[in-house]
């Protein structure tokens, strides 16, 4: 009985770690797409320059080579950051600015509309 309980605890710990890593991967991917979009111009221009330079050496595969490196570096960086955050014990449920991930709204901010001072006191 003790052996069965210890194995289930180990399995739940592994599943919790895998869940944390996968949620971090999703979160970091979304942040990379949304927040990192202005960096897109820099990445594309540097990639195009690298492909142009490598075109003299690898005429048929320079674009494929450069794009594979750029996508691979981004994917490796996201996976490494997710594993590092999970190994440090930082879980997405504990991060304050990720309330949107848990479905909780931010109670500190209320919407203020510019027309409210003009229309809030009107009765129908």
mmCIF file with all atom_site columns, C-alpha atoms in Angstrom:
data_model
loop_
_atom_site.group_PDB
_atom_site.id
_atom_site.type_symbol
_atom_site.label_atom_id
_atom_site.label_alt_id
_atom_site.label_comp_id
_atom_site.label_asym_id
_atom_site.label_entity_id
_atom_site.label_seq_id
_atom_site.pdbx_PDB_ins_code
_atom_site.Cartn_x
_atom_site.Cartn_y
_atom_site.Cartn_z
_atom_site.occupancy
_atom_site.B_iso_or_equiv
_atom_site.pdbx_formal_charge
_atom_site.auth_seq_id
_atom_site.auth_comp_id
_atom_site.auth_asym_id
_atom_site.auth_atom_id
_atom_site.pdbx_PDB_model_num
ATOM 1   C CA . UNK A 1 1   ? 0.000   0.000  0.000   1.00 0.00 ? 1   UNK A CA 1
ATOM 2   C CA . UNK A 1 2   ? 2.825   2.372  0.838   1.00 0.00 ? 2   UNK A CA 1
ATOM 3   C CA . UNK A 1 3   ? 4.521   1.612  -2.460  1.00 0.00 ? 3   UNK A CA 1
ATOM 4   C CA . UNK A 1 4   ? 1.346   2.405  -4.396  1.00 0.00 ? 4   UNK A CA 1
ATOM 5   C CA . UNK A 1 5   ? 0.902   5.716  -2.566  1.00 0.00 ? 5   UNK A CA 1
ATOM 6   C CA . UNK A 1 6   ? 4.494   6.784  -3.169  1.00 0.00 ? 6   UNK A CA 1
ATOM 7   C CA . UNK A 1 7   ? 4.244   5.963  -6.868  1.00 0.00 ? 7   UNK A CA 1
ATOM 8   C CA . UNK A 1 8   ? 1.060   7.975  -7.230  1.00 0.00 ? 8   UNK A CA 1
ATOM 9   C CA . UNK A 1 9   ? 2.710   10.930 -5.482  1.00 0.00 ? 9   UNK A CA 1
ATOM 10  C CA . UNK A 1 10  ? 5.685   10.705 -7.839  1.00 0.00 ? 10  UNK A CA 1
ATOM 11  C CA . UNK A 1 11  ? 3.366   10.511 -10.846 1.00 0.00 ? 11  UNK A CA 1
ATOM 12  C CA . UNK A 1 12  ? 1.373   13.515 -9.676  1.00 0.00 ? 12  UNK A CA 1
ATOM 13  C CA . UNK A 1 13  ? 4.573   15.504 -9.115  1.00 0.00 ? 13  UNK A CA 1
ATOM 14  C CA . UNK A 1 14  ? 5.765   14.634 -12.623 1.00 0.00 ? 14  UNK A CA 1
ATOM 15  C CA . UNK A 1 15  ? 2.380   15.534 -14.084 1.00 0.00 ? 15  UNK A CA 1
ATOM 16  C CA . UNK A 1 16  ? 2.353   18.828 -12.164 1.00 0.00 ? 16  UNK A CA 1
ATOM 17  C CA . UNK A 1 17  ? 5.836   19.635 -13.485 1.00 0.00 ? 17  UNK A CA 1
ATOM 18  C CA . UNK A 1 18  ? 4.837   18.765 -17.055 1.00 0.00 ? 18  UNK A CA 1
ATOM 19  C CA . UNK A 1 19  ? 1.701   20.878 -16.702 1.00 0.00 ? 19  UNK A CA 1
ATOM 20  C CA . UNK A 1 20  ? 3.747   23.806 -15.399 1.00 0.00 ? 20  UNK A CA 1
ATOM 21  C CA . UNK A 1 21  ? 6.269   23.527 -18.237 1.00 0.00 ? 21  UNK A CA 1
ATOM 22  C CA . UNK A 1 22  ? 3.528   23.314 -20.871 1.00 0.00 ? 22  UNK A CA 1
ATOM 23  C CA . UNK A 1 23  ? 1.680   26.327 -19.432 1.00 0.00 ? 23  UNK A CA 1
ATOM 24  C CA . UNK A 1 24  ? 4.950   28.284 -19.367 1.00 0.00 ? 24  UNK A CA 1
ATOM 25  C CA . UNK A 1 25  ? 5.628   27.300 -22.990 1.00 0.00 ? 25  UNK A CA 1
ATOM 26  C CA . UNK A 1 26  ? 2.161   28.506 -23.996 1.00 0.00 ? 26  UNK A CA 1
ATOM 27  C CA . UNK A 1 27  ? 2.516   31.753 -22.021 1.00 0.00 ? 27  UNK A CA 1
ATOM 28  C CA . UNK A 1 28  ? 5.981   32.548 -23.335 1.00 0.00 ? 28  UNK A CA 1
ATOM 29  C CA . UNK A 1 29  ? 4.911   31.760 -26.897 1.00 0.00 ? 29  UNK A CA 1
ATOM 30  C CA . UNK A 1 30  ? 1.955   34.137 -26.613 1.00 0.00 ? 30  UNK A CA 1
ATOM 31  C CA . UNK A 1 31  ? 4.187   36.816 -25.087 1.00 0.00 ? 31  UNK A CA 1
ATOM 32  C CA . UNK A 1 32  ? 6.743   36.298 -27.841 1.00 0.00 ? 32  UNK A CA 1
ATOM 33  C CA . UNK A 1 33  ? 4.079   36.743 -30.509 1.00 0.00 ? 33  UNK A CA 1
ATOM 34  C CA . UNK A 1 34  ? 2.216   39.661 -28.938 1.00 0.00 ? 34  UNK A CA 1
ATOM 35  C CA . UNK A 1 35  ? 4.880   41.630 -27.104 1.00 0.00 ? 35  UNK A CA 1
ATOM 36  C CA . UNK A 1 36  ? 7.795   40.661 -29.322 1.00 0.00 ? 36  UNK A CA 1
ATOM 37  C CA . UNK A 1 37  ? 6.072   41.676 -32.532 1.00 0.00 ? 37  UNK A CA 1
ATOM 38  C CA . UNK A 1 38  ? 8.057   44.954 -32.840 1.00 0.00 ? 38  UNK A CA 1
ATOM 39  C CA . UNK A 1 39  ? 11.227  42.853 -32.721 1.00 0.00 ? 39  UNK A CA 1
ATOM 40  C CA . UNK A 1 40  ? 9.904   41.078 -35.806 1.00 0.00 ? 40  UNK A CA 1
ATOM 41  C CA . UNK A 1 41  ? 11.284  43.830 -38.050 1.00 0.00 ? 41  UNK A CA 1
ATOM 42  C CA . UNK A 1 42  ? 14.759  43.478 -36.566 1.00 0.00 ? 42  UNK A CA 1
ATOM 43  C CA . UNK A 1 43  ? 14.733  39.680 -36.771 1.00 0.00 ? 43  UNK A CA 1
ATOM 44  C CA . UNK A 1 44  ? 13.499  39.680 -40.379 1.00 0.00 ? 44  UNK A CA 1
ATOM 45  C CA . UNK A 1 45  ? 16.028  42.268 -41.503 1.00 0.00 ? 45  UNK A CA 1
ATOM 46  C CA . UNK A 1 46  ? 18.934  40.449 -39.862 1.00 0.00 ? 46  UNK A CA 1
ATOM 47  C CA . UNK A 1 47  ? 17.713  37.125 -41.261 1.00 0.00 ? 47  UNK A CA 1
ATOM 48  C CA . UNK A 1 48  ? 17.408  38.570 -44.744 1.00 0.00 ? 48  UNK A CA 1
ATOM 49  C CA . UNK A 1 49  ? 20.921  39.991 -44.486 1.00 0.00 ? 49  UNK A CA 1
ATOM 50  C CA . UNK A 1 50  ? 22.273  36.638 -43.293 1.00 0.00 ? 50  UNK A CA 1
ATOM 51  C CA . UNK A 1 51  ? 20.471  34.807 -46.098 1.00 0.00 ? 51  UNK A CA 1
ATOM 52  C CA . UNK A 1 52  ? 21.879  37.285 -48.627 1.00 0.00 ? 52  UNK A CA 1
ATOM 53  C CA . UNK A 1 53  ? 25.421  36.799 -47.305 1.00 0.00 ? 53  UNK A CA 1
ATOM 54  C CA . UNK A 1 54  ? 25.073  33.000 -47.214 1.00 0.00 ? 54  UNK A CA 1
ATOM 55  C CA . UNK A 1 55  ? 23.655  32.950 -50.732 1.00 0.00 ? 55  UNK A CA 1
ATOM 56  C CA . UNK A 1 56  ? 27.218  33.069 -52.094 1.00 0.00 ? 56  UNK A CA 1
ATOM 57  C CA . UNK A 1 57  ? 28.162  29.942 -50.138 1.00 0.00 ? 57  UNK A CA 1
ATOM 58  C CA . UNK A 1 58  ? 24.864  28.002 -50.147 1.00 0.00 ? 58  UNK A CA 1
ATOM 59  C CA . UNK A 1 59  ? 22.969  29.194 -53.211 1.00 0.00 ? 59  UNK A CA 1
ATOM 60  C CA . UNK A 1 60  ? 19.955  26.899 -52.968 1.00 0.00 ? 60  UNK A CA 1
ATOM 61  C CA . UNK A 1 61  ? 19.516  26.448 -49.230 1.00 0.00 ? 61  UNK A CA 1
ATOM 62  C CA . UNK A 1 62  ? 20.553  29.724 -47.610 1.00 0.00 ? 62  UNK A CA 1
ATOM 63  C CA . UNK A 1 63  ? 16.992  30.896 -46.922 1.00 0.00 ? 63  UNK A CA 1
ATOM 64  C CA . UNK A 1 64  ? 16.002  27.502 -45.521 1.00 0.00 ? 64  UNK A CA 1
ATOM 65  C CA . UNK A 1 65  ? 19.150  27.370 -43.410 1.00 0.00 ? 65  UNK A CA 1
ATOM 66  C CA . UNK A 1 66  ? 18.690  30.856 -41.937 1.00 0.00 ? 66  UNK A CA 1
ATOM 67  C CA . UNK A 1 67  ? 14.970  30.434 -41.270 1.00 0.00 ? 67  UNK A CA 1
ATOM 68  C CA . UNK A 1 68  ? 15.570  27.067 -39.576 1.00 0.00 ? 68  UNK A CA 1
ATOM 69  C CA . UNK A 1 69  ? 18.203  28.645 -37.330 1.00 0.00 ? 69  UNK A CA 1
ATOM 70  C CA . UNK A 1 70  ? 15.969  31.603 -36.409 1.00 0.00 ? 70  UNK A CA 1
ATOM 71  C CA . UNK A 1 71  ? 12.943  29.415 -35.642 1.00 0.00 ? 71  UNK A CA 1
ATOM 72  C CA . UNK A 1 72  ? 15.122  26.898 -33.792 1.00 0.00 ? 72  UNK A CA 1
ATOM 73  C CA . UNK A 1 73  ? 16.712  29.570 -31.604 1.00 0.00 ? 73  UNK A CA 1
ATOM 74  C CA . UNK A 1 74  ? 13.283  30.966 -30.708 1.00 0.00 ? 74  UNK A CA 1
ATOM 75  C CA . UNK A 1 75  ? 11.858  27.516 -29.931 1.00 0.00 ? 75  UNK A CA 1
ATOM 76  C CA . UNK A 1 76  ? 14.910  26.527 -27.877 1.00 0.00 ? 76  UNK A CA 1
ATOM 77  C CA . UNK A 1 77  ? 14.788  29.823 -25.979 1.00 0.00 ? 77  UNK A CA 1
ATOM 78  C CA . UNK A 1 78  ? 11.120  29.360 -25.115 1.00 0.00 ? 78  UNK A CA 1
ATOM 79  C CA . UNK A 1 79  ? 11.633  25.740 -23.996 1.00 0.00 ? 79  UNK A CA 1
ATOM 80  C CA . UNK A 1 80  ? 14.749  26.646 -21.998 1.00 0.00 ? 80  UNK A CA 1
ATOM 81  C CA . UNK A 1 81  ? 13.012  29.563 -20.267 1.00 0.00 ? 81  UNK A CA 1
ATOM 82  C CA . UNK A 1 82  ? 9.982   27.386 -19.427 1.00 0.00 ? 82  UNK A CA 1
ATOM 83  C CA . UNK A 1 83  ? 12.195  24.645 -17.977 1.00 0.00 ? 83  UNK A CA 1
ATOM 84  C CA . UNK A 1 84  ? 14.262  27.157 -16.028 1.00 0.00 ? 84  UNK A CA 1
ATOM 85  C CA . UNK A 1 85  ? 11.196  28.874 -14.536 1.00 0.00 ? 85  UNK A CA 1
ATOM 86  C CA . UNK A 1 86  ? 9.705   25.516 -13.557 1.00 0.00 ? 86  UNK A CA 1
ATOM 87  C CA . UNK A 1 87  ? 12.976  24.300 -12.030 1.00 0.00 ? 87  UNK A CA 1
ATOM 88  C CA . UNK A 1 88  ? 13.187  27.476 -9.941  1.00 0.00 ? 88  UNK A CA 1
ATOM 89  C CA . UNK A 1 89  ? 9.730   26.686 -8.566  1.00 0.00 ? 89  UNK A CA 1
ATOM 90  C CA . UNK A 1 90  ? 7.994   29.617 -10.227 1.00 0.00 ? 90  UNK A CA 1
ATOM 91  C CA . UNK A 1 91  ? 4.608   28.403 -11.395 1.00 0.00 ? 91  UNK A CA 1
ATOM 92  C CA . UNK A 1 92  ? 2.295   30.419 -13.660 1.00 0.00 ? 92  UNK A CA 1
ATOM 93  C CA . UNK A 1 93  ? -0.457  30.394 -11.018 1.00 0.00 ? 93  UNK A CA 1
ATOM 94  C CA . UNK A 1 94  ? 1.816   32.322 -8.643  1.00 0.00 ? 94  UNK A CA 1
ATOM 95  C CA . UNK A 1 95  ? 2.804   35.132 -11.015 1.00 0.00 ? 95  UNK A CA 1
ATOM 96  C CA . UNK A 1 96  ? 0.794   38.283 -10.343 1.00 0.00 ? 96  UNK A CA 1
ATOM 97  C CA . UNK A 1 97  ? 0.717   39.738 -13.849 1.00 0.00 ? 97  UNK A CA 1
ATOM 98  C CA . UNK A 1 98  ? -0.586  36.471 -15.345 1.00 0.00 ? 98  UNK A CA 1
ATOM 99  C CA . UNK A 1 99  ? -4.080  36.698 -13.867 1.00 0.00 ? 99  UNK A CA 1
ATOM 100 C CA . UNK A 1 100 ? -5.541  36.498 -17.359 1.00 0.00 ? 100 UNK A CA 1
ATOM 101 C CA . UNK A 1 101 ? -4.093  32.999 -17.599 1.00 0.00 ? 101 UNK A CA 1
ATOM 102 C CA . UNK A 1 102 ? -6.121  31.766 -14.640 1.00 0.00 ? 102 UNK A CA 1
ATOM 103 C CA . UNK A 1 103 ? -9.330  33.482 -15.702 1.00 0.00 ? 103 UNK A CA 1
ATOM 104 C CA . UNK A 1 104 ? -9.185  36.055 -12.899 1.00 0.00 ? 104 UNK A CA 1
ATOM 105 C CA . UNK A 1 105 ? -9.837  39.667 -13.651 1.00 0.00 ? 105 UNK A CA 1
ATOM 106 C CA . UNK A 1 106 ? -7.812  42.515 -12.253 1.00 0.00 ? 106 UNK A CA 1
ATOM 107 C CA . UNK A 1 107 ? -9.966  44.179 -9.589  1.00 0.00 ? 107 UNK A CA 1
ATOM 108 C CA . UNK A 1 108 ? -7.705  47.215 -9.231  1.00 0.00 ? 108 UNK A CA 1
ATOM 109 C CA . UNK A 1 109 ? -8.598  48.695 -12.612 1.00 0.00 ? 109 UNK A CA 1
ATOM 110 C CA . UNK A 1 110 ? -12.056 49.964 -13.396 1.00 0.00 ? 110 UNK A CA 1
ATOM 111 C CA . UNK A 1 111 ? -13.115 51.320 -16.738 1.00 0.00 ? 111 UNK A CA 1
ATOM 112 C CA . UNK A 1 112 ? -13.644 55.062 -16.919 1.00 0.00 ? 112 UNK A CA 1
ATOM 113 C CA . UNK A 1 113 ? -15.343 56.431 -20.000 1.00 0.00 ? 113 UNK A CA 1
ATOM 114 C CA . UNK A 1 114 ? -14.894 59.975 -21.196 1.00 0.00 ? 114 UNK A CA 1
ATOM 115 C CA . UNK A 1 115 ? -18.632 60.504 -21.690 1.00 0.00 ? 115 UNK A CA 1
ATOM 116 C CA . UNK A 1 116 ? -19.602 59.416 -18.174 1.00 0.00 ? 116 UNK A CA 1
ATOM 117 C CA . UNK A 1 117 ? -19.498 62.889 -16.574 1.00 0.00 ? 117 UNK A CA 1
ATOM 118 C CA . UNK A 1 118 ? -21.910 64.071 -19.256 1.00 0.00 ? 118 UNK A CA 1
ATOM 119 C CA . UNK A 1 119 ? -24.310 61.137 -19.291 1.00 0.00 ? 119 UNK A CA 1
ATOM 120 C CA . UNK A 1 120 ? -24.168 59.444 -15.870 1.00 0.00 ? 120 UNK A CA 1
ATOM 121 C CA . UNK A 1 121 ? -26.647 61.845 -14.239 1.00 0.00 ? 121 UNK A CA 1
ATOM 122 C CA . UNK A 1 122 ? -29.237 61.617 -17.013 1.00 0.00 ? 122 UNK A CA 1
ATOM 123 C CA . UNK A 1 123 ? -32.402 59.721 -16.251 1.00 0.00 ? 123 UNK A CA 1
ATOM 124 C CA . UNK A 1 124 ? -34.714 58.331 -18.867 1.00 0.00 ? 124 UNK A CA 1
#
